[in-house]
Amino acid sequence: MQRAAGLAFVALALAGCATTPPVVAPARPEGDAPFAVEGRLSARHGNDALSANFRWTHAPPIDALVVTTPMGQGIAEIRGDASARHVEVRGANGLTDEAPDWSTLTERALGAPVPVDGLALWMQGLALPELPHTQQRDAVGRVAELRQDGWQVVYDYADTAATRPARLKLTRADIEVRIVVDHWD
């Protein structure tokens, strides 16, 4: 049960992360635009797995995420403010946990920091500017694959005219997270 709870936290953290807040909030990376997205995610860590729906609002430096079961029952609300160095998770049971950054929160929940920094950028096909990365582009010039910080992010688009991904697959060691975007705002 504890491992399943840890997997749920990894999926929630990956789905709702903001960049790790430094002491002084950095300038937004070029191209990091506000967005709202609704979709579904599944996560697998070893033999443990889960699936959930999510609604994520990214308005730098604030990220807010609501996660529900596939049937619509609330699981958690996650809010992070990079400028205030504050991340909070509130479970459906009303319990909360807070930390100054995602790494601290995941380390407390799982016993090890999970590198969730940058998903807001990765969702947009962008890399964290301070870390090395590689990219492959598709035939029309969109990012098809991004590798950074030990993660591989594979993008799939609805059609050749789409500018935002419809699906993402994130893998690292024995963690796999799949995101299906139902609606971008």
mmCIF file of N, CA and C in Angstrom, residues 8-18 35-41 52-59 62-68 74-81 87-92 102 119 123 179:
data_model
loop_
_atom_site.group_PDB
_atom_site.id
_atom_site.type_symbol
_atom_site.label_atom_id
_atom_site.label_comp_id
_atom_site.label_asym_id
_atom_site.label_seq_id
_atom_site.Cartn_x
_atom_site.Cartn_y
_atom_site.Cartn_z
ATOM 1 N N ALA A 8 1.396 6.902 -6.586
ATOM 2 C CA ALA A 8 0.383 7.938 -6.816
ATOM 3 C C ALA A 8 1.011 9.315 -6.665
ATOM 4 N N PHE A 9 1.869 9.474 -5.647
ATOM 5 C CA PHE A 9 2.506 10.764 -5.449
ATOM 6 C C PHE A 9 3.429 11.110 -6.613
ATOM 7 N N VAL A 10 4.187 10.127 -7.127
ATOM 8 C CA VAL A 10 5.062 10.368 -8.276
ATOM 9 C C VAL A 10 4.232 10.851 -9.453
ATOM 10 N N ALA A 11 3.131 10.176 -9.730
ATOM 11 C CA ALA A 11 2.288 10.578 -10.859
ATOM 12 C C ALA A 11 1.734 11.973 -10.647
ATOM 13 N N LEU A 12 1.274 12.273 -9.440
ATOM 14 C CA LEU A 12 0.740 13.598 -9.158
ATOM 15 C C LEU A 12 1.819 14.652 -9.276
ATOM 16 N N ALA A 13 2.990 14.352 -8.753
ATOM 17 C CA ALA A 13 4.075 15.318 -8.823
ATOM 18 C C ALA A 13 4.508 15.547 -10.262
ATOM 19 N N LEU A 14 4.608 14.472 -11.037
ATOM 20 C CA LEU A 14 4.988 14.631 -12.438
ATOM 21 C C LEU A 14 3.929 15.395 -13.206
ATOM 22 N N ALA A 15 2.689 15.171 -12.873
ATOM 23 C CA ALA A 15 1.624 15.836 -13.602
ATOM 24 C C ALA A 15 1.487 17.288 -13.206
ATOM 25 N N GLY A 16 1.906 17.655 -12.041
ATOM 26 C CA GLY A 16 1.656 19.011 -11.582
ATOM 27 C C GLY A 16 2.867 19.754 -11.122
ATOM 28 N N CYS A 17 3.993 19.531 -11.694
ATOM 29 C CA CYS A 17 5.181 20.179 -11.185
ATOM 30 C C CYS A 17 5.391 21.538 -11.803
ATOM 31 N N ALA A 18 6.034 22.381 -11.044
ATOM 32 C CA ALA A 18 6.567 23.641 -11.534
ATOM 33 C C ALA A 18 8.075 23.455 -11.502
ATOM 34 N N PHE A 35 -0.673 28.074 -19.715
ATOM 35 C CA PHE A 35 -1.620 27.185 -20.385
ATOM 36 C C PHE A 35 -2.530 26.545 -19.358
ATOM 37 N N ALA A 36 -3.629 26.020 -19.850
ATOM 38 C CA ALA A 36 -4.511 25.161 -19.062
ATOM 39 C C ALA A 36 -4.723 23.917 -19.902
ATOM 40 N N VAL A 37 -4.692 22.774 -19.259
ATOM 41 C CA VAL A 37 -4.818 21.511 -19.979
ATOM 42 C C VAL A 37 -5.646 20.542 -19.139
ATOM 43 N N GLU A 38 -6.464 19.764 -19.825
ATOM 44 C CA GLU A 38 -7.214 18.691 -19.186
ATOM 45 C C GLU A 38 -6.845 17.401 -19.877
ATOM 46 N N GLY A 39 -6.762 16.338 -19.101
ATOM 47 C CA GLY A 39 -6.409 15.075 -19.718
ATOM 48 C C GLY A 39 -6.417 13.932 -18.742
ATOM 49 N N ARG A 40 -5.717 12.878 -19.160
ATOM 50 C CA ARG A 40 -5.622 11.647 -18.383
ATOM 51 C C ARG A 40 -4.163 11.266 -18.272
ATOM 52 N N LEU A 41 -3.831 10.586 -17.202
ATOM 53 C CA LEU A 41 -2.464 10.107 -17.060
ATOM 54 C C LEU A 41 -2.481 8.711 -16.479
ATOM 55 N N ALA A 52 -5.438 8.291 -13.693
ATOM 56 C CA ALA A 52 -6.187 9.411 -13.128
ATOM 57 C C ALA A 52 -6.511 10.410 -14.236
ATOM 58 N N ASN A 53 -7.467 11.259 -13.953
ATOM 59 C CA ASN A 53 -7.758 12.419 -14.796
ATOM 60 C C ASN A 53 -7.123 13.627 -14.121
ATOM 61 N N PHE A 54 -6.832 14.673 -14.893
ATOM 62 C CA PHE A 54 -6.258 15.877 -14.295
ATOM 63 C C PHE A 54 -6.708 17.128 -15.027
ATOM 64 N N ARG A 55 -6.680 18.223 -14.305
ATOM 65 C CA ARG A 55 -6.877 19.572 -14.847
ATOM 66 C C ARG A 55 -5.727 20.403 -14.287
ATOM 67 N N TRP A 56 -4.899 20.969 -15.178
ATOM 68 C CA TRP A 56 -3.685 21.665 -14.772
ATOM 69 C C TRP A 56 -3.693 23.067 -15.357
ATOM 70 N N THR A 57 -3.481 24.053 -14.490
ATOM 71 C CA THR A 57 -3.331 25.439 -14.921
ATOM 72 C C THR A 57 -1.897 25.857 -14.624
ATOM 73 N N HIS A 58 -1.186 26.245 -15.684
ATOM 74 C CA HIS A 58 0.209 26.692 -15.567
ATOM 75 C C HIS A 58 0.222 28.177 -15.898
ATOM 76 N N ALA A 59 0.426 28.999 -14.872
ATOM 77 C CA ALA A 59 0.494 30.455 -15.033
ATOM 78 C C ALA A 59 1.727 30.918 -14.263
ATOM 79 N N ILE A 62 3.004 30.188 -10.921
ATOM 80 C CA ILE A 62 2.023 29.349 -10.214
ATOM 81 C C ILE A 62 1.602 28.169 -11.084
ATOM 82 N N ASP A 63 1.539 26.987 -10.469
ATOM 83 C CA ASP A 63 0.957 25.805 -11.088
ATOM 84 C C ASP A 63 -0.093 25.262 -10.134
ATOM 85 N N ALA A 64 -1.273 24.941 -10.691
ATOM 86 C CA ALA A 64 -2.352 24.361 -9.888
ATOM 87 C C ALA A 64 -2.881 23.145 -10.626
ATOM 88 N N LEU A 65 -3.098 22.072 -9.893
ATOM 89 C CA LEU A 65 -3.515 20.810 -10.490
ATOM 90 C C LEU A 65 -4.600 20.179 -9.633
ATOM 91 N N VAL A 66 -5.634 19.707 -10.296
ATOM 92 C CA VAL A 66 -6.681 18.922 -9.644
ATOM 93 C C VAL A 66 -6.624 17.538 -10.271
ATOM 94 N N VAL A 67 -6.515 16.505 -9.425
ATOM 95 C CA VAL A 67 -6.417 15.123 -9.897
ATOM 96 C C VAL A 67 -7.622 14.360 -9.387
ATOM 97 N N THR A 68 -8.276 13.623 -10.303
ATOM 98 C CA THR A 68 -9.450 12.833 -9.945
ATOM 99 C C THR A 68 -9.299 11.409 -10.457
ATOM 100 N N GLY A 74 -12.470 13.094 -6.422
ATOM 101 C CA GLY A 74 -11.253 13.830 -6.123
ATOM 102 C C GLY A 74 -10.192 12.971 -5.468
ATOM 103 N N ILE A 75 -8.955 13.125 -5.926
ATOM 104 C CA ILE A 75 -7.809 12.448 -5.314
ATOM 105 C C ILE A 75 -6.954 13.469 -4.579
ATOM 106 N N ALA A 76 -6.602 14.557 -5.288
ATOM 107 C CA ALA A 76 -5.713 15.546 -4.668
ATOM 108 C C ALA A 76 -5.756 16.857 -5.436
ATOM 109 N N GLU A 77 -5.386 17.908 -4.727
ATOM 110 C CA GLU A 77 -5.134 19.213 -5.332
ATOM 111 C C GLU A 77 -3.692 19.569 -5.007
ATOM 112 N N ILE A 78 -2.967 20.008 -6.018
ATOM 113 C CA ILE A 78 -1.556 20.353 -5.853
ATOM 114 C C ILE A 78 -1.371 21.782 -6.334
ATOM 115 N N ARG A 79 -0.638 22.557 -5.551
ATOM 116 C CA ARG A 79 -0.381 23.945 -5.935
ATOM 117 C C ARG A 79 1.077 24.253 -5.622
ATOM 118 N N GLY A 80 1.760 24.850 -6.585
ATOM 119 C CA GLY A 80 3.144 25.242 -6.383
ATOM 120 C C GLY A 80 3.353 26.673 -6.818
ATOM 121 N N ASP A 81 4.157 27.404 -6.069
ATOM 122 C CA ASP A 81 4.492 28.793 -6.393
ATOM 123 C C ASP A 81 6.014 28.915 -6.374
ATOM 124 N N VAL A 87 5.321 24.458 -2.204
ATOM 125 C CA VAL A 87 4.538 23.448 -2.907
ATOM 126 C C VAL A 87 3.652 22.788 -1.863
ATOM 127 N N GLU A 88 2.371 22.618 -2.197
ATOM 128 C CA GLU A 88 1.435 22.015 -1.253
ATOM 129 C C GLU A 88 0.582 20.978 -1.965
ATOM 130 N N VAL A 89 0.374 19.861 -1.305
ATOM 131 C CA VAL A 89 -0.513 18.814 -1.792
ATOM 132 C C VAL A 89 -1.614 18.653 -0.751
ATOM 133 N N ARG A 90 -2.871 18.686 -1.215
ATOM 134 C CA ARG A 90 -4.014 18.463 -0.328
ATOM 135 C C ARG A 90 -4.767 17.251 -0.848
ATOM 136 N N GLY A 91 -4.831 16.202 -0.033
ATOM 137 C CA GLY A 91 -5.508 14.976 -0.429
ATOM 138 C C GLY A 91 -7.015 15.081 -0.264
ATOM 139 N N ALA A 92 -7.729 14.137 -0.844
ATOM 140 C CA ALA A 92 -9.187 14.102 -0.739
ATOM 141 C C ALA A 92 -9.637 13.970 0.715
ATOM 142 N N TRP A 102 9.660 20.729 -5.048
ATOM 143 C CA TRP A 102 9.173 19.399 -5.401
ATOM 144 C C TRP A 102 10.110 18.298 -4.921
ATOM 145 N N LEU A 119 8.423 19.752 -15.998
ATOM 146 C CA LEU A 119 7.349 19.180 -16.799
ATOM 147 C C LEU A 119 6.532 20.245 -17.522
ATOM 148 N N MET A 123 6.003 19.772 -21.378
ATOM 149 C CA MET A 123 4.670 19.713 -22.003
ATOM 150 C C MET A 123 4.615 20.589 -23.253
ATOM 151 N N ILE A 179 0.742 10.586 -20.636
ATOM 152 C CA ILE A 179 -0.211 11.687 -20.526
ATOM 153 C C ILE A 179 -0.968 11.785 -21.836
#
